[in-house]
Structure formats: C-alpha cells, structure tokens
Amino acid sequence: MTAMKIGIVMGSASDWPVMKGSAEILDEFGVEYDKKVLSAHRTPHELEAWVSGAREAGYAAIIAAAGGAAHLAGVCAAFTTLPVIGVPIKARTLDGLDSLLSMVQMPSGIPVATVSIDGAKNAALLAVEIMAVTDKGLEEKMASFRKKQAEKVLASELN
C-alpha cells in the first residue's frame, strides 16, 4: 500500500502553538504530514483547491483547526470525502465553546469528527488510528503507545 500522509490546516498562523501538538504526535508515529495556513473566509479558493485535491495528493485524513467562527473544518468536509478531524481552538472570546459547537453541529451528511478544545494531540492520534485500519505497522505502534500509557499510570507513586 502506498504511504499516506495527513494534512494539518489552520485558519491562522496563531493556531500553530496548539497545532504543533498534532505534528509532534505524527512525528512520534512516523506519519508524514503537511501543514498549511488557509482560511475558510480569507482564502476560500485556495482552500477549495487544496482540499479538493487532497485524496489524489495522498492524504488519508485532514486535521482542521480554527477558533472564532471555526468554519474551516466544515468547509474542508464539504470539499472532500476524506475524514476531517476538527480541532476547536480556544479564542479570546467564549473560551473556544463557539468553535466547539460550530464543529460538532455539522448538518447531517457532512460529518466532522471533533476533538476537545485545543485537542490537537488527540486529533493526530485519531488520524493515526484511522490510518492503522489498513496499516499493520501503525496498528502495532498504536498498541505499544497505549501499553506505555497504561504502564505509566500503573507506575504512579500513588498506586
């Protein structure tokens, strides 16, 4: 099977401090990714072109992060049949709740899997799990990752 990659897109470069968590997880699993700053409102034509060609470009899923109006994930989902994972970014107003609600309230037929506010690491883990459905190596890495998490909890000095 051809190696696939993940697309990380954010509405603003100011989202990178949160979204670098996705990149760190993908690096840990050895998953290739590209990162882009494209706005659903300020660069709609460029966003449409990138997302519409994502499958042909070898992407397995798209992680889309946005704060404020947070339409980016939904717009991405409208232009592709690839899985789109939304990361609501905590903005100055409403603590990211507006972003979260705009992502989880997508209309029937255009789903966006949505993680917690600022949940970039979980978005990447979900993307890896999606890829692991057909990639035995990633499946094994995910099992090892989960085992290490359990060992860390059990090794807590409070146990």
mmCIF file of C-alpha atoms in Angstrom:
data_model
loop_
_atom_site.group_PDB
_atom_site.id
_atom_site.type_symbol
_atom_site.label_atom_id
_atom_site.label_comp_id
_atom_site.label_asym_id
_atom_site.label_seq_id
_atom_site.Cartn_x
_atom_site.Cartn_y
_atom_site.Cartn_z
ATOM 1 C CA MET A 1 0.000 0.000 0.000
ATOM 2 C CA THR A 2 1.214 3.485 -0.819
ATOM 3 C CA ALA A 3 2.344 5.534 2.156
ATOM 4 C CA MET A 4 -0.224 8.155 3.023
ATOM 5 C CA LYS A 5 0.047 11.414 4.878
ATOM 6 C CA ILE A 6 -2.078 13.723 6.991
ATOM 7 C CA GLY A 7 -2.959 17.292 6.144
ATOM 8 C CA ILE A 8 -2.907 19.795 9.010
ATOM 9 C CA VAL A 9 -4.663 23.029 8.138
ATOM 10 C CA MET A 10 -5.320 26.009 10.369
ATOM 11 C CA GLY A 11 -7.161 29.248 9.788
ATOM 12 C CA SER A 12 -4.361 31.374 11.183
ATOM 13 C CA ALA A 13 -0.669 31.021 11.960
ATOM 14 C CA SER A 14 -1.580 31.964 15.534
ATOM 15 C CA ASP A 15 -3.118 28.451 15.841
ATOM 16 C CA TRP A 16 0.310 26.785 15.440
ATOM 17 C CA PRO A 17 1.251 26.772 19.151
ATOM 18 C CA VAL A 18 -1.713 24.424 19.696
ATOM 19 C CA MET A 19 -1.433 22.537 16.414
ATOM 20 C CA LYS A 20 2.225 21.679 16.832
ATOM 21 C CA GLY A 21 0.873 19.042 19.237
ATOM 22 C CA SER A 22 -0.562 17.224 16.199
ATOM 23 C CA ALA A 23 2.779 17.428 14.430
ATOM 24 C CA GLU A 24 4.605 16.045 17.481
ATOM 25 C CA ILE A 25 2.293 13.016 17.673
ATOM 26 C CA LEU A 26 2.547 12.351 13.937
ATOM 27 C CA ASP A 27 6.345 12.600 14.199
ATOM 28 C CA GLU A 28 6.280 10.111 17.090
ATOM 29 C CA PHE A 29 4.379 7.617 14.934
ATOM 30 C CA GLY A 30 6.458 8.284 11.830
ATOM 31 C CA VAL A 31 3.489 9.603 9.872
ATOM 32 C CA GLU A 32 4.197 12.131 7.148
ATOM 33 C CA TYR A 33 2.198 15.358 7.194
ATOM 34 C CA ASP A 34 1.940 18.748 5.579
ATOM 35 C CA LYS A 35 0.851 21.887 7.377
ATOM 36 C CA LYS A 36 -0.971 24.806 5.793
ATOM 37 C CA VAL A 37 -2.497 28.106 6.830
ATOM 38 C CA LEU A 38 -5.663 28.566 4.794
ATOM 39 C CA SER A 39 -8.759 30.459 5.822
ATOM 40 C CA ALA A 40 -12.323 29.473 5.002
ATOM 41 C CA HIS A 41 -13.125 33.193 4.781
ATOM 42 C CA ARG A 42 -9.946 34.920 3.618
ATOM 43 C CA THR A 43 -8.578 32.298 1.167
ATOM 44 C CA PRO A 44 -11.626 30.235 0.151
ATOM 45 C CA HIS A 45 -10.460 29.466 -3.405
ATOM 46 C CA GLU A 46 -7.038 28.277 -2.268
ATOM 47 C CA LEU A 47 -8.645 26.164 0.470
ATOM 48 C CA GLU A 48 -11.061 24.579 -2.002
ATOM 49 C CA ALA A 49 -8.238 23.742 -4.419
ATOM 50 C CA TRP A 50 -6.060 22.163 -1.712
ATOM 51 C CA VAL A 51 -8.835 20.139 -0.077
ATOM 52 C CA SER A 52 -10.398 19.037 -3.368
ATOM 53 C CA GLY A 53 -7.063 17.579 -4.460
ATOM 54 C CA ALA A 54 -6.155 16.044 -1.089
ATOM 55 C CA ARG A 55 -7.068 12.438 -1.920
ATOM 56 C CA GLU A 56 -5.114 12.493 -5.176
ATOM 57 C CA ALA A 57 -2.184 14.092 -3.310
ATOM 58 C CA GLY A 58 -2.004 11.073 -0.983
ATOM 59 C CA TYR A 59 -3.727 12.334 2.151
ATOM 60 C CA ALA A 60 -5.545 9.855 4.406
ATOM 61 C CA ALA A 61 -7.276 12.488 6.560
ATOM 62 C CA ILE A 62 -7.314 16.204 7.259
ATOM 63 C CA ILE A 63 -6.953 17.812 10.678
ATOM 64 C CA ALA A 64 -8.552 21.263 10.540
ATOM 65 C CA ALA A 65 -8.160 23.761 13.374
ATOM 66 C CA ALA A 66 -9.943 27.058 13.827
ATOM 67 C CA GLY A 67 -11.094 29.428 16.507
ATOM 68 C CA GLY A 68 -13.707 32.147 16.370
ATOM 69 C CA ALA A 69 -16.201 31.369 13.632
ATOM 70 C CA ALA A 70 -14.474 27.970 13.160
ATOM 71 C CA HIS A 71 -15.909 27.168 9.755
ATOM 72 C CA LEU A 72 -12.670 25.667 8.456
ATOM 73 C CA ALA A 73 -13.349 22.019 9.339
ATOM 74 C CA GLY A 74 -16.847 22.111 7.894
ATOM 75 C CA VAL A 75 -15.701 23.749 4.675
ATOM 76 C CA CYS A 76 -12.956 21.133 4.349
ATOM 77 C CA ALA A 77 -15.513 18.365 4.862
ATOM 78 C CA ALA A 78 -17.716 19.887 2.158
ATOM 79 C CA PHE A 79 -14.917 19.591 -0.427
ATOM 80 C CA THR A 80 -13.691 16.036 0.296
ATOM 81 C CA THR A 81 -14.847 12.575 1.265
ATOM 82 C CA LEU A 82 -11.699 12.063 3.354
ATOM 83 C CA PRO A 83 -12.150 12.008 7.128
ATOM 84 C CA VAL A 84 -11.904 15.523 8.583
ATOM 85 C CA ILE A 85 -10.986 15.937 12.236
ATOM 86 C CA GLY A 86 -11.816 19.314 13.721
ATOM 87 C CA VAL A 87 -9.781 20.962 16.473
ATOM 88 C CA PRO A 88 -11.606 23.869 18.068
ATOM 89 C CA ILE A 89 -9.106 26.498 19.179
ATOM 90 C CA LYS A 90 -9.648 28.426 22.390
ATOM 91 C CA ALA A 91 -10.151 32.018 21.316
ATOM 92 C CA ARG A 92 -10.206 35.224 23.326
ATOM 93 C CA THR A 93 -13.993 35.180 23.484
ATOM 94 C CA LEU A 94 -16.201 32.356 24.718
ATOM 95 C CA ASP A 95 -13.179 30.160 25.637
ATOM 96 C CA GLY A 96 -13.479 28.135 22.437
ATOM 97 C CA LEU A 97 -17.031 26.981 23.119
ATOM 98 C CA ASP A 98 -18.249 28.740 19.974
ATOM 99 C CA SER A 99 -15.622 26.888 17.933
ATOM 100 C CA LEU A 100 -16.507 23.555 19.501
ATOM 101 C CA LEU A 101 -20.219 23.969 18.875
ATOM 102 C CA SER A 102 -19.768 25.065 15.269
ATOM 103 C CA MET A 103 -17.761 21.896 14.571
ATOM 104 C CA VAL A 104 -19.926 19.351 16.354
ATOM 105 C CA GLN A 105 -23.173 20.816 14.982
ATOM 106 C CA MET A 106 -22.420 19.972 11.352
ATOM 107 C CA PRO A 107 -25.501 19.216 9.253
ATOM 108 C CA SER A 108 -26.377 15.604 8.586
ATOM 109 C CA GLY A 109 -24.424 14.204 5.659
ATOM 110 C CA ILE A 110 -21.219 16.257 6.104
ATOM 111 C CA PRO A 111 -19.547 14.855 9.240
ATOM 112 C CA VAL A 112 -16.599 16.387 11.072
ATOM 113 C CA ALA A 113 -15.041 14.268 13.808
ATOM 114 C CA THR A 114 -14.307 16.783 16.550
ATOM 115 C CA VAL A 115 -11.931 16.589 19.485
ATOM 116 C CA SER A 116 -11.741 18.739 22.591
ATOM 117 C CA ILE A 117 -10.906 22.425 22.611
ATOM 118 C CA ASP A 118 -7.161 22.675 21.856
ATOM 119 C CA GLY A 119 -7.134 18.857 21.464
ATOM 120 C CA ALA A 120 -4.514 18.753 18.694
ATOM 121 C CA LYS A 121 -2.745 15.684 20.114
ATOM 122 C CA ASN A 122 -5.956 13.657 20.200
ATOM 123 C CA ALA A 123 -6.733 14.751 16.638
ATOM 124 C CA ALA A 124 -3.430 13.294 15.494
ATOM 125 C CA LEU A 125 -3.991 10.108 17.489
ATOM 126 C CA LEU A 126 -7.396 9.708 15.829
ATOM 127 C CA ALA A 127 -5.790 10.243 12.415
ATOM 128 C CA VAL A 128 -3.214 7.551 13.223
ATOM 129 C CA GLU A 129 -5.999 5.178 14.311
ATOM 130 C CA ILE A 130 -7.797 5.808 11.012
ATOM 131 C CA MET A 131 -4.625 5.010 9.083
ATOM 132 C CA ALA A 132 -3.968 1.949 11.273
ATOM 133 C CA VAL A 133 -7.125 0.292 9.919
ATOM 134 C CA THR A 134 -5.100 -0.630 6.831
ATOM 135 C CA ASP A 135 -1.519 -0.225 8.113
ATOM 136 C CA LYS A 136 -0.310 -3.070 10.346
ATOM 137 C CA GLY A 137 2.826 -1.160 11.353
ATOM 138 C CA LEU A 138 0.778 1.771 12.652
ATOM 139 C CA GLU A 139 -1.586 -0.640 14.393
ATOM 140 C CA GLU A 140 1.369 -2.114 16.269
ATOM 141 C CA LYS A 141 2.765 1.329 17.132
ATOM 142 C CA MET A 142 -0.642 2.374 18.494
ATOM 143 C CA ALA A 143 -0.868 -0.767 20.638
ATOM 144 C CA SER A 144 2.611 -0.042 22.024
ATOM 145 C CA PHE A 145 1.675 3.589 22.670
ATOM 146 C CA ARG A 146 -1.435 2.525 24.596
ATOM 147 C CA LYS A 147 0.550 -0.048 26.592
ATOM 148 C CA LYS A 148 3.108 2.599 27.599
ATOM 149 C CA GLN A 149 0.297 4.909 28.714
ATOM 150 C CA ALA A 150 -1.145 2.167 30.927
ATOM 151 C CA GLU A 151 2.277 1.352 32.387
ATOM 152 C CA LYS A 152 2.841 4.999 33.249
ATOM 153 C CA VAL A 153 -0.476 5.166 35.102
ATOM 154 C CA LEU A 154 0.191 1.916 36.969
ATOM 155 C CA ALA A 155 3.706 3.053 37.905
ATOM 156 C CA SER A 156 2.357 6.162 39.614
ATOM 157 C CA GLU A 157 3.746 6.567 43.086
ATOM 158 C CA LEU A 158 0.175 6.960 44.325
ATOM 159 C CA ASN A 159 -0.618 3.342 43.437
#
